[in-house]
């Protein structure tokens, strides 16, 4: 099944095609709730409107994978501005005036409100009260979608105005009270726990619909969110950026996460049988893999919604509105990028490494150009992997599904929770990680890279680091890494070393860096870190081998070992200078290395580096770092948008050092 041809008029969904089924959706003004919720077919139509709220480019259609995917050691957006901006979300500085904040806030609340209205009216339906199985299933789907919106709202904004009651039916004041984040998440968890056992298994449906497995997986994910560390405000001191805290009863949440992730595993309805790359290539070709890794895919409409594969993958500009020659795929922004050093963290035998990390992009005529930059492309998805969506004048709205929940994620959540609850890894926790790694390595390497590797992590801390690393390699581009680090109170440490890594490599390009040895020691790299500063390559004909490159028509680059500093390059005619990040004109690292983490750590052209303390003031960067506890918080929480504060007549206030 693939949802397609979606047309929106105002806030009402007008038409939706799913395979051969045609679903007509009437605007609420044309049909009363009393009529809609007495007929199963009409309820399905109303549910479609709940799903459609996920298609918004201000949330899942684009923004959450690009503009609001915070910088870290996996996902990264370089920035050269040496001043504060209203929209520097990824580098941890913005204001309540930032446009993307208000748009995301509005879209999330619209999604919650649409689900609230559906749930409120369906609860009054005789079909629901009578236990009609399909109607109960639809109730579960709406509650899952509401939980998704709510979880992400809390991730971005912390304590938020919240109610499960539709605004239309609330009496009196329509300014929702601000609710402490764990109270919000507790309501959602209770809601999901009640409905999950009554929902259909994914084997009875499709991963484009919410299932019992998704509900259980969401419970696990949200329980980890609720039990993990988060940035908490000091309400008596709004200028203070906050403190990282977790609830006193956090182990209760981890117990829930372990139990509900285990329910998904025990159901046996999902496996990791297809190769890692094939899961995402299938999504780019509108193939729905029921029973494999995806548990729930946001079902974007074919050529009508969602920019997955436009933001990811190789970039490509149009020429006079089109691409030409062999390039029949149209334009691509390719701006959902990965950290330049991410690819060096993989084991050399890891099959995910060369698939995910894209080292070239395309001109309009299909000529590949090497990407010598501060980032690499995220090749997990790309419109160039599609065999059917081949419009040379197209840009976004690819309709490629996004896997909001995958089985690999559930396995790793189970391992993390079980490790915490049991004070160290259990046999079942190890098996969960091994299942993920077996797909990532050739079978002949399993004894060493899977069995021995996992079994050697014996302590609680060592196994947690192993799990977090596995999540780092498995979930690139899925807006997971910064949340994993926040939940485990490791974000400040990782951002600190991310800054130093870029800075040290830039300074080495200009001579030498006092930070390089420390970076090498932290990364665990033996000897000196010799990056391939000159990368040699040839433009070659396509090998037509999808195990090498998913596109079988465009020319590709044959790069001479892009992981070592190669000096002998016989037979390779072209080269690019990588990591030349020193600005000779000013005698300092280039701006992208100094300012891409501006709201946490930054440098200047005099050679000094600073940390931004918990009051937003600059202090000398602590080095050497005795302990991560020396570091200030990473201000990842966004401010309430100014428009919301004004509408609340002052009831809502910003903290974390944001001015109202």
CSV table of N, CA, C and O in Angstrom, one decimal, residues 435-473:
chain,number,residue,atom,x,y,z
A,435,UNK,N,21.8,-8.8,17.2
A,435,UNK,CA,20.9,-8.9,16.1
A,435,UNK,C,21.0,-7.7,15.2
A,435,UNK,O,21.0,-7.8,13.9
A,436,UNK,N,21.2,-6.5,15.7
A,436,UNK,CA,21.4,-5.3,14.9
A,436,UNK,C,22.8,-5.4,14.2
A,436,UNK,O,22.9,-5.1,13.0
A,437,UNK,N,23.8,-5.8,14.9
A,437,UNK,CA,25.2,-5.8,14.3
A,437,UNK,C,25.3,-6.9,13.3
A,437,UNK,O,26.1,-6.7,12.3
A,438,UNK,N,24.6,-8.0,13.4
A,438,UNK,CA,24.7,-9.0,12.4
A,438,UNK,C,24.3,-8.5,11.0
A,438,UNK,O,24.9,-9.0,10.0
A,439,UNK,N,23.3,-7.7,11.0
A,439,UNK,CA,22.9,-7.1,9.7
A,439,UNK,C,24.0,-6.1,9.1
A,439,UNK,O,24.1,-5.9,7.9
A,440,UNK,N,24.8,-5.6,10.0
A,440,UNK,CA,25.7,-4.6,9.6
A,440,UNK,C,27.1,-5.1,9.2
A,440,UNK,O,27.9,-4.3,8.7
A,441,UNK,N,27.3,-6.4,9.4
A,441,UNK,CA,28.6,-7.0,9.0
A,441,UNK,C,28.4,-8.3,8.2
A,441,UNK,O,27.4,-9.0,8.4
A,442,UNK,N,29.4,-8.6,7.4
A,442,UNK,CA,29.3,-9.8,6.6
A,442,UNK,C,29.4,-11.0,7.6
A,442,UNK,O,30.1,-10.9,8.6
A,443,UNK,N,28.8,-12.1,7.2
A,443,UNK,CA,28.7,-13.3,8.2
A,443,UNK,C,30.1,-13.8,8.6
A,443,UNK,O,30.2,-14.2,9.8
A,444,UNK,N,31.1,-13.7,7.7
A,444,UNK,CA,32.4,-14.2,8.1
A,444,UNK,C,33.0,-13.3,9.2
A,444,UNK,O,34.0,-13.8,9.8
A,445,UNK,N,32.5,-12.2,9.5
A,445,UNK,CA,33.1,-11.3,10.5
A,445,UNK,C,32.3,-11.3,11.8
A,445,UNK,O,32.7,-10.7,12.8
A,446,UNK,N,31.2,-12.1,11.9
A,446,UNK,CA,30.4,-12.1,13.1
A,446,UNK,C,31.1,-12.6,14.3
A,446,UNK,O,30.9,-12.0,15.4
A,447,UNK,N,32.0,-13.5,14.2
A,447,UNK,CA,32.6,-14.1,15.4
A,447,UNK,C,33.4,-12.9,16.2
A,447,UNK,O,33.3,-12.8,17.4
A,448,UNK,N,34.1,-12.1,15.4
A,448,UNK,CA,34.9,-11.0,16.0
A,448,UNK,C,34.1,-9.8,16.2
A,448,UNK,O,34.0,-9.2,17.3
A,449,UNK,N,33.4,-9.3,15.1
A,449,UNK,CA,32.7,-8.0,15.1
A,449,UNK,C,31.4,-8.0,15.8
A,449,UNK,O,30.8,-6.9,16.2
A,450,UNK,N,30.8,-9.2,16.0
A,450,UNK,CA,29.5,-9.2,16.7
A,450,UNK,C,29.6,-9.9,18.1
A,450,UNK,O,29.5,-9.3,19.1
A,451,UNK,N,30.0,-11.2,18.1
A,451,UNK,CA,30.0,-12.0,19.3
A,451,UNK,C,31.1,-11.4,20.3
A,451,UNK,O,30.7,-11.0,21.4
A,452,UNK,N,32.3,-11.4,19.9
A,452,UNK,CA,33.4,-10.9,20.8
A,452,UNK,C,33.2,-9.5,21.1
A,452,UNK,O,33.4,-9.1,22.3
A,453,UNK,N,32.9,-8.7,20.1
A,453,UNK,CA,32.7,-7.2,20.4
A,453,UNK,C,31.7,-6.9,21.5
A,453,UNK,O,31.9,-6.2,22.4
A,454,UNK,N,30.5,-7.6,21.4
A,454,UNK,CA,29.4,-7.3,22.3
A,454,UNK,C,29.8,-7.9,23.7
A,454,UNK,O,29.6,-7.3,24.7
A,455,UNK,N,30.3,-9.2,23.7
A,455,UNK,CA,30.5,-9.9,24.9
A,455,UNK,C,31.7,-9.2,25.7
A,455,UNK,O,31.7,-9.4,27.0
A,456,UNK,N,32.5,-8.4,25.1
A,456,UNK,CA,33.6,-7.8,25.8
A,456,UNK,C,33.2,-6.6,26.7
A,456,UNK,O,33.9,-6.1,27.5
A,457,UNK,N,32.0,-6.1,26.4
A,457,UNK,CA,31.5,-5.0,27.2
A,457,UNK,C,30.8,-5.5,28.5
A,457,UNK,O,29.6,-5.9,28.4
A,458,UNK,N,31.5,-5.6,29.6
A,458,UNK,CA,31.0,-6.3,30.7
A,458,UNK,C,30.3,-5.4,31.8
A,458,UNK,O,29.5,-5.9,32.5
A,459,UNK,N,30.8,-4.2,31.9
A,459,UNK,CA,30.2,-3.3,32.9
A,459,UNK,C,29.0,-2.6,32.4
A,459,UNK,O,28.7,-2.5,31.2
A,460,UNK,N,28.2,-2.0,33.3
A,460,UNK,CA,27.0,-1.2,32.9
A,460,UNK,C,27.4,0.0,32.1
A,460,UNK,O,26.8,0.2,31.0
A,461,UNK,N,28.5,0.7,32.4
A,461,UNK,CA,28.9,1.9,31.7
A,461,UNK,C,29.4,1.5,30.3
A,461,UNK,O,29.1,2.1,29.3
A,462,UNK,N,30.2,0.4,30.2
A,462,UNK,CA,30.8,0.0,29.0
A,462,UNK,C,29.7,-0.5,28.0
A,462,UNK,O,29.7,-0.1,26.8
A,463,UNK,N,28.7,-1.2,28.5
A,463,UNK,CA,27.6,-1.6,27.7
A,463,UNK,C,26.7,-0.5,27.2
A,463,UNK,O,26.3,-0.5,26.1
A,464,UNK,N,26.5,0.5,28.1
A,464,UNK,CA,25.7,1.7,27.7
A,464,UNK,C,26.4,2.4,26.6
A,464,UNK,O,25.8,2.8,25.6
A,465,UNK,N,27.7,2.6,26.7
A,465,UNK,CA,28.5,3.3,25.6
A,465,UNK,C,28.4,2.4,24.3
A,465,UNK,O,28.3,3.0,23.2
A,466,UNK,N,28.5,1.1,24.4
A,466,UNK,CA,28.4,0.3,23.3
A,466,UNK,C,27.0,0.5,22.6
A,466,UNK,O,26.9,0.6,21.4
A,467,UNK,N,25.9,0.5,23.4
A,467,UNK,CA,24.6,0.7,22.8
A,467,UNK,C,24.5,2.0,22.2
A,467,UNK,O,23.9,2.2,21.1
A,468,UNK,N,25.0,3.1,22.8
A,468,UNK,CA,24.8,4.4,22.3
A,468,UNK,C,25.7,4.5,21.0
A,468,UNK,O,25.2,5.2,20.0
A,469,UNK,N,26.8,3.9,20.9
A,469,UNK,CA,27.6,3.9,19.7
A,469,UNK,C,26.8,3.1,18.6
A,469,UNK,O,26.8,3.6,17.4
A,470,UNK,N,26.2,2.0,18.9
A,470,UNK,CA,25.4,1.3,17.9
A,470,UNK,C,24.3,2.1,17.4
A,470,UNK,O,23.9,2.1,16.2
A,471,UNK,N,23.6,2.9,18.3
A,471,UNK,CA,22.5,3.8,17.8
A,471,UNK,C,23.1,4.9,16.9
A,471,UNK,O,22.5,5.3,16.0
A,472,UNK,N,24.3,5.3,17.3
A,472,UNK,CA,25.0,6.3,16.4
A,472,UNK,C,25.2,5.9,15.0
A,472,UNK,O,24.9,6.6,14.1
A,473,UNK,N,25.6,4.6,14.9
A,473,UNK,CA,25.9,4.1,13.5
A,473,UNK,C,24.6,3.7,12.8
A,473,UNK,O,24.5,3.7,11.6
